[in-house]
C-alpha cells in the first residue's frame, strides 16, 4: 500500500529519482524565483520586457521602501493578522471539542455527524458565494472583520474536525477509561488527558489553518469591500490597480505578504512535522 523507500529501490530508479528531484524542485520554485527577481529589478527592465532575465538594475531597497511608504500594506497586513489569529483559535478550539466528542464517545449518529463534517469540505466555495454574501448582508456582517472571521471559522471547522477526530481516535482509550475510574470529569479528561497527547497535531493544524486563512483571496474579496478590513491578499489586488504595469512594486508587495506564513512555518516546523507524522510508524 505504501511506496517502497527509495533506499530499497533498484539502481535505475534511484538514479532517476536523484535526477528528477532537483528538476521538480526548480519547476516548483520557478514562479517564486521570478517574483523575487522582479521585486528587485528596476522599471527599465519591466519596460524592456526583461521578465525572466537577470536584472540590469538592482533596486531592492527602493522597491521595498516604496511598498511601505506609498501604500497601505501595513494596514492590510494588520487586517490579515486580525482575521487569521482569531480564526485559527476559533476553528482549532471547536475542532478539538467536536473531535473529542466524535473520537471518544460512541453514539448512534457518530458516523453520520462525522460524514457531515467531511462532506462539507467537498462543497466548492464558488457555489456558496451568493448565499453567503446575502446571509452576511442580512446579519449585518458584510464588509466587517467579525463577519469574515465568523465565516472563516465556519468553513474551516469541517476540515479541522476531520483532522482532530482522526488523531484523537488513535489515542489509547485505556487512558481515558483510567482517568474516569480515578474520578476525573469529562472536561478534566479532555484538557488534562487528551489535549496534552494531541499537542503536535494542534501545532500542525494551526500552521495549516494559518496558511489557508492568510492566503485566502476568494472570501476576502467577496465579503470585504473597503480598506478598513481588507486582508493583504485582497490589498495586493488594489496595488495592482494603483501601480499599473509597475510589476516590480507589486512583486515586492507579494514577497512581503508571503513572509508571515513562512515565518510561522519555520518557527513551528518541528511541531508541524511531528503532528503530520504522528502515528505514521504504528503497526
Short mmCIF file of C-alpha atoms in Angstrom, two decimals:
data_model
loop_
_atom_site.label_atom_id
_atom_site.label_comp_id
_atom_site.label_asym_id
_atom_site.label_seq_id
_atom_site.Cartn_x
_atom_site.Cartn_y
_atom_site.Cartn_z
CA UNK A 1 0.00 0.00 0.00
CA UNK A 2 2.78 2.44 0.90
CA UNK A 3 5.51 3.32 -1.63
CA UNK A 4 8.80 1.49 -1.37
CA UNK A 5 11.51 3.59 0.36
CA UNK A 6 13.93 4.96 -2.20
CA UNK A 7 16.84 3.21 -0.44
CA UNK A 8 15.30 -0.17 -1.33
CA UNK A 9 14.52 0.73 -4.95
CA UNK A 10 16.56 -0.52 -7.90
CA UNK A 11 19.65 1.36 -9.07
CA UNK A 12 17.95 2.88 -12.18
CA UNK A 13 15.02 4.05 -10.05
CA UNK A 14 17.36 5.71 -7.53
CA UNK A 15 19.28 7.41 -10.35
CA UNK A 16 16.01 8.66 -11.93
CA UNK A 17 14.85 9.89 -8.52
CA UNK A 18 18.05 11.86 -7.94
CA UNK A 19 17.84 13.38 -11.42
CA UNK A 20 14.13 14.25 -11.29
CA UNK A 21 14.06 15.67 -7.77
CA UNK A 22 16.14 18.84 -8.46
CA UNK A 23 14.23 19.39 -11.71
CA UNK A 24 10.87 19.11 -9.96
CA UNK A 25 12.09 21.44 -7.21
CA UNK A 26 13.24 24.01 -9.78
CA UNK A 27 9.92 23.87 -11.66
CA UNK A 28 8.01 24.25 -8.40
CA UNK A 29 10.08 27.23 -7.29
CA UNK A 30 10.26 28.89 -10.71
CA UNK A 31 7.27 31.27 -10.20
CA UNK A 32 8.58 32.28 -6.77
CA UNK A 33 12.07 32.89 -8.18
CA UNK A 34 10.59 35.03 -10.97
CA UNK A 35 8.57 37.11 -8.48
CA UNK A 36 11.61 37.52 -6.21
CA UNK A 37 13.79 38.69 -9.13
CA UNK A 38 11.07 41.03 -10.37
CA UNK A 39 10.77 42.56 -6.91
CA UNK A 40 14.40 43.77 -7.03
CA UNK A 41 14.63 44.86 -10.69
CA UNK A 42 14.07 48.41 -11.96
CA UNK A 43 11.32 49.91 -14.08
CA UNK A 44 13.60 49.87 -17.17
CA UNK A 45 13.72 46.06 -17.10
CA UNK A 46 9.92 45.86 -16.95
CA UNK A 47 9.55 48.31 -19.84
CA UNK A 48 12.11 46.34 -21.89
CA UNK A 49 10.26 43.08 -21.32
CA UNK A 50 13.05 41.58 -19.21
CA UNK A 51 10.75 39.48 -17.05
CA UNK A 52 12.87 36.34 -16.72
CA UNK A 53 16.43 37.54 -17.34
CA UNK A 54 18.97 38.74 -14.80
CA UNK A 55 18.11 42.28 -13.57
CA UNK A 56 20.16 45.07 -15.17
CA UNK A 57 19.21 47.40 -12.29
CA UNK A 58 19.12 46.34 -8.65
CA UNK A 59 16.55 48.44 -6.81
CA UNK A 60 15.62 46.16 -3.94
CA UNK A 61 15.75 48.90 -1.29
CA UNK A 62 13.83 51.42 -3.43
CA UNK A 63 11.12 48.92 -4.37
CA UNK A 64 10.54 47.57 -0.85
CA UNK A 65 10.72 51.06 0.67
CA UNK A 66 8.11 52.26 -1.85
CA UNK A 67 5.78 49.42 -0.83
CA UNK A 68 5.83 50.53 2.81
CA UNK A 69 5.93 54.29 2.25
CA UNK A 70 3.47 54.69 -0.63
CA UNK A 71 0.83 52.03 0.06
CA UNK A 72 -1.39 50.93 2.97
CA UNK A 73 0.19 47.47 3.01
CA UNK A 74 0.90 47.65 6.76
CA UNK A 75 -2.83 48.14 7.35
CA UNK A 76 -3.57 45.18 5.07
CA UNK A 77 -1.07 43.02 6.96
CA UNK A 78 -2.58 44.12 10.28
CA UNK A 79 -6.06 43.20 8.98
CA UNK A 80 -4.75 39.79 7.95
CA UNK A 81 -3.48 39.16 11.48
CA UNK A 82 -6.80 40.38 12.94
CA UNK A 83 -8.64 37.87 10.73
CA UNK A 84 -6.21 34.96 10.83
CA UNK A 85 -5.37 34.67 14.53
CA UNK A 86 -8.99 34.60 15.87
CA UNK A 87 -9.94 32.21 13.07
CA UNK A 88 -7.14 29.78 13.96
CA UNK A 89 -8.05 29.92 17.65
CA UNK A 90 -11.79 29.53 16.99
CA UNK A 91 -11.57 26.78 14.39
CA UNK A 92 -8.99 24.71 16.29
CA UNK A 93 -10.87 25.08 19.60
CA UNK A 94 -14.18 23.99 18.06
CA UNK A 95 -12.44 21.15 16.22
CA UNK A 96 -10.87 19.87 19.45
CA UNK A 97 -14.28 19.77 21.17
CA UNK A 98 -16.02 18.17 18.17
CA UNK A 99 -13.09 15.78 17.59
CA UNK A 100 -13.20 14.74 21.26
CA UNK A 101 -16.94 14.04 21.07
CA UNK A 102 -16.66 12.08 17.82
CA UNK A 103 -13.45 10.27 18.76
CA UNK A 104 -14.21 9.27 22.35
CA UNK A 105 -17.98 8.85 22.64
CA UNK A 106 -19.87 6.05 20.94
CA UNK A 107 -23.41 7.00 19.91
CA UNK A 108 -25.66 6.03 17.01
CA UNK A 109 -25.26 9.17 14.91
CA UNK A 110 -21.50 9.35 15.45
CA UNK A 111 -20.55 8.27 11.94
CA UNK A 112 -23.33 10.33 10.33
CA UNK A 113 -22.21 13.51 12.10
CA UNK A 114 -18.61 12.79 11.10
CA UNK A 115 -19.64 12.38 7.45
CA UNK A 116 -21.46 15.73 7.60
CA UNK A 117 -18.19 17.40 8.67
CA UNK A 118 -16.25 15.56 5.96
CA UNK A 119 -18.85 16.18 3.25
CA UNK A 120 -18.82 19.92 3.90
CA UNK A 121 -15.20 20.04 2.75
CA UNK A 122 -16.19 18.95 -0.76
CA UNK A 123 -18.64 21.79 -1.43
CA UNK A 124 -16.98 24.33 -3.78
CA UNK A 125 -16.80 27.80 -2.30
CA UNK A 126 -17.92 29.33 -5.60
CA UNK A 127 -21.35 27.70 -5.21
CA UNK A 128 -21.74 29.27 -1.78
CA UNK A 129 -20.66 32.76 -2.80
CA UNK A 130 -24.12 34.29 -3.40
CA UNK A 131 -25.95 32.77 -0.39
CA UNK A 132 -23.05 33.55 1.96
CA UNK A 133 -22.90 37.13 0.73
CA UNK A 134 -26.67 37.51 1.13
CA UNK A 135 -26.51 35.98 4.62
CA UNK A 136 -23.70 38.31 5.67
CA UNK A 137 -25.78 41.29 4.45
CA UNK A 138 -28.86 40.07 6.30
CA UNK A 139 -26.87 39.63 9.53
CA UNK A 140 -25.15 42.99 9.21
CA UNK A 141 -21.73 41.30 8.97
CA UNK A 142 -20.88 42.32 5.41
CA UNK A 143 -17.66 44.31 4.95
CA UNK A 144 -16.53 43.71 8.53
CA UNK A 145 -13.68 41.83 10.18
CA UNK A 146 -16.06 39.99 12.52
CA UNK A 147 -18.10 38.70 9.58
CA UNK A 148 -15.04 37.42 7.74
CA UNK A 149 -13.74 35.76 10.92
CA UNK A 150 -17.04 34.01 11.64
CA UNK A 151 -17.42 32.68 8.11
CA UNK A 152 -13.78 31.50 8.04
CA UNK A 153 -14.30 29.65 11.35
CA UNK A 154 -17.44 28.03 9.96
CA UNK A 155 -15.75 26.90 6.74
CA UNK A 156 -12.55 25.66 8.42
CA UNK A 157 -14.33 23.74 11.20
CA UNK A 158 -15.16 20.81 8.90
CA UNK A 159 -11.58 20.08 7.89
CA UNK A 160 -10.26 20.79 11.40
CA UNK A 161 -12.79 18.42 12.99
CA UNK A 162 -11.88 15.71 10.48
CA UNK A 163 -8.20 16.23 11.32
CA UNK A 164 -8.58 16.22 15.13
CA UNK A 165 -11.15 13.41 15.28
CA UNK A 166 -8.77 11.05 13.49
CA UNK A 167 -5.90 11.90 15.83
CA UNK A 168 -8.00 11.58 18.98
CA UNK A 169 -9.48 8.28 17.81
CA UNK A 170 -5.97 6.80 17.54
CA UNK A 171 -5.18 7.57 21.19
CA UNK A 172 -5.23 4.63 23.64
CA UNK A 173 -8.71 4.75 25.16
CA UNK A 174 -7.35 2.97 28.24
CA UNK A 175 -6.00 6.34 29.37
CA UNK A 176 -9.46 7.88 29.12
CA UNK A 177 -11.04 4.99 30.99
CA UNK A 178 -8.35 5.12 33.69
CA UNK A 179 -8.96 8.85 34.20
CA UNK A 180 -12.71 8.25 34.52
CA UNK A 181 -12.14 5.48 37.07
CA UNK A 182 -9.95 7.89 39.06
CA UNK A 183 -12.93 10.25 39.20
CA UNK A 184 -12.00 12.77 36.52
CA UNK A 185 -14.89 14.63 34.93
CA UNK A 186 -15.30 14.65 31.14
CA UNK A 187 -13.87 18.17 30.97
CA UNK A 188 -10.82 17.07 33.00
CA UNK A 189 -10.38 14.08 30.68
CA UNK A 190 -10.48 16.46 27.73
CA UNK A 191 -7.99 19.11 28.84
CA UNK A 192 -5.72 17.04 31.13
CA UNK A 193 -5.52 13.76 29.21
CA UNK A 194 -6.48 14.27 25.57
CA UNK A 195 -5.17 17.77 24.80
CA UNK A 196 -1.57 17.13 26.00
CA UNK A 197 -1.42 13.97 23.87
CA UNK A 198 -2.55 15.72 20.67
CA UNK A 199 -0.30 18.78 21.10
CA UNK A 200 1.76 18.00 17.92
CA UNK A 201 -1.47 17.65 15.95
CA UNK A 202 -2.67 21.01 17.30
CA UNK A 203 0.56 22.67 16.15
CA UNK A 204 0.35 21.09 12.69
CA UNK A 205 -3.31 22.03 12.31
CA UNK A 206 -2.66 25.60 13.48
CA UNK A 207 0.09 26.06 10.88
CA UNK A 208 -2.14 24.67 8.13
CA UNK A 209 -5.14 26.82 9.04
CA UNK A 210 -2.96 29.91 9.46
CA UNK A 211 -1.62 29.39 5.94
CA UNK A 212 -5.08 28.72 4.49
CA UNK A 213 -6.62 31.85 6.01
CA UNK A 214 -3.65 34.14 5.40
CA UNK A 215 -3.55 33.18 1.72
CA UNK A 216 -7.33 33.35 1.25
CA UNK A 217 -8.28 35.62 -1.61
CA UNK A 218 -11.77 34.44 -2.51
CA UNK A 219 -13.69 35.28 0.67
CA UNK A 220 -11.55 38.36 1.27
CA UNK A 221 -12.81 39.91 -1.97
CA UNK A 222 -16.37 38.53 -1.70
CA UNK A 223 -17.11 39.66 1.88
CA UNK A 224 -14.88 42.74 2.16
CA UNK A 225 -15.01 45.90 0.06
CA UNK A 226 -13.20 48.63 2.00
CA UNK A 227 -9.56 49.06 3.02
CA UNK A 228 -10.58 49.20 6.71
CA UNK A 229 -10.96 45.39 6.80
CA UNK A 230 -9.25 44.21 3.61
CA UNK A 231 -6.63 41.44 4.19
CA UNK A 232 -3.30 41.65 2.45
CA UNK A 233 -4.22 39.25 -0.36
CA UNK A 234 -7.12 41.46 -1.42
CA UNK A 235 -4.99 44.54 -0.82
CA UNK A 236 -2.41 43.34 -3.34
CA UNK A 237 -5.15 43.48 -5.96
CA UNK A 238 -5.66 47.17 -5.27
CA UNK A 239 -1.88 47.72 -5.51
CA UNK A 240 -2.06 46.22 -8.97
CA UNK A 241 -4.63 48.83 -9.92
CA UNK A 242 -2.67 51.64 -8.30
CA UNK A 243 0.60 50.72 -9.99
CA UNK A 244 -0.45 49.66 -13.46
CA UNK A 245 2.47 47.95 -15.24
CA UNK A 246 4.80 48.51 -12.24
CA UNK A 247 5.13 44.82 -11.59
CA UNK A 248 8.38 45.23 -9.67
CA UNK A 249 6.46 47.05 -6.90
CA UNK A 250 3.57 44.59 -6.94
CA UNK A 251 6.08 41.73 -6.72
CA UNK A 252 7.79 43.37 -3.75
CA UNK A 253 4.40 43.64 -2.04
CA UNK A 254 3.70 39.96 -2.77
CA UNK A 255 7.01 38.93 -1.20
CA UNK A 256 6.25 40.99 1.92
CA UNK A 257 2.76 39.44 2.15
CA UNK A 258 4.20 35.91 1.93
CA UNK A 259 6.70 36.34 4.78
CA UNK A 260 4.41 35.83 7.87
CA UNK A 261 3.18 32.29 6.98
CA UNK A 262 6.74 31.31 6.02
CA UNK A 263 7.99 32.59 9.37
CA UNK A 264 5.23 30.73 11.24
CA UNK A 265 6.16 27.51 9.44
CA UNK A 266 9.86 27.76 10.33
CA UNK A 267 9.07 28.65 13.95
CA UNK A 268 6.75 25.64 14.35
CA UNK A 269 8.37 23.29 11.84
CA UNK A 270 9.33 20.65 14.44
CA UNK A 271 5.82 20.53 15.86
CA UNK A 272 4.34 20.66 12.34
CA UNK A 273 6.35 17.65 11.12
CA UNK A 274 5.72 15.76 14.36
CA UNK A 275 1.99 16.37 14.01
CA UNK A 276 1.83 15.23 10.39
CA UNK A 277 3.90 12.08 11.06
CA UNK A 278 2.18 11.25 14.36
CA UNK A 279 1.26 7.59 14.22
CA UNK A 280 2.97 7.03 10.87
CA UNK A 281 5.22 4.33 12.35
CA UNK A 282 2.42 2.45 14.06
CA UNK A 283 1.92 -1.13 13.03
#
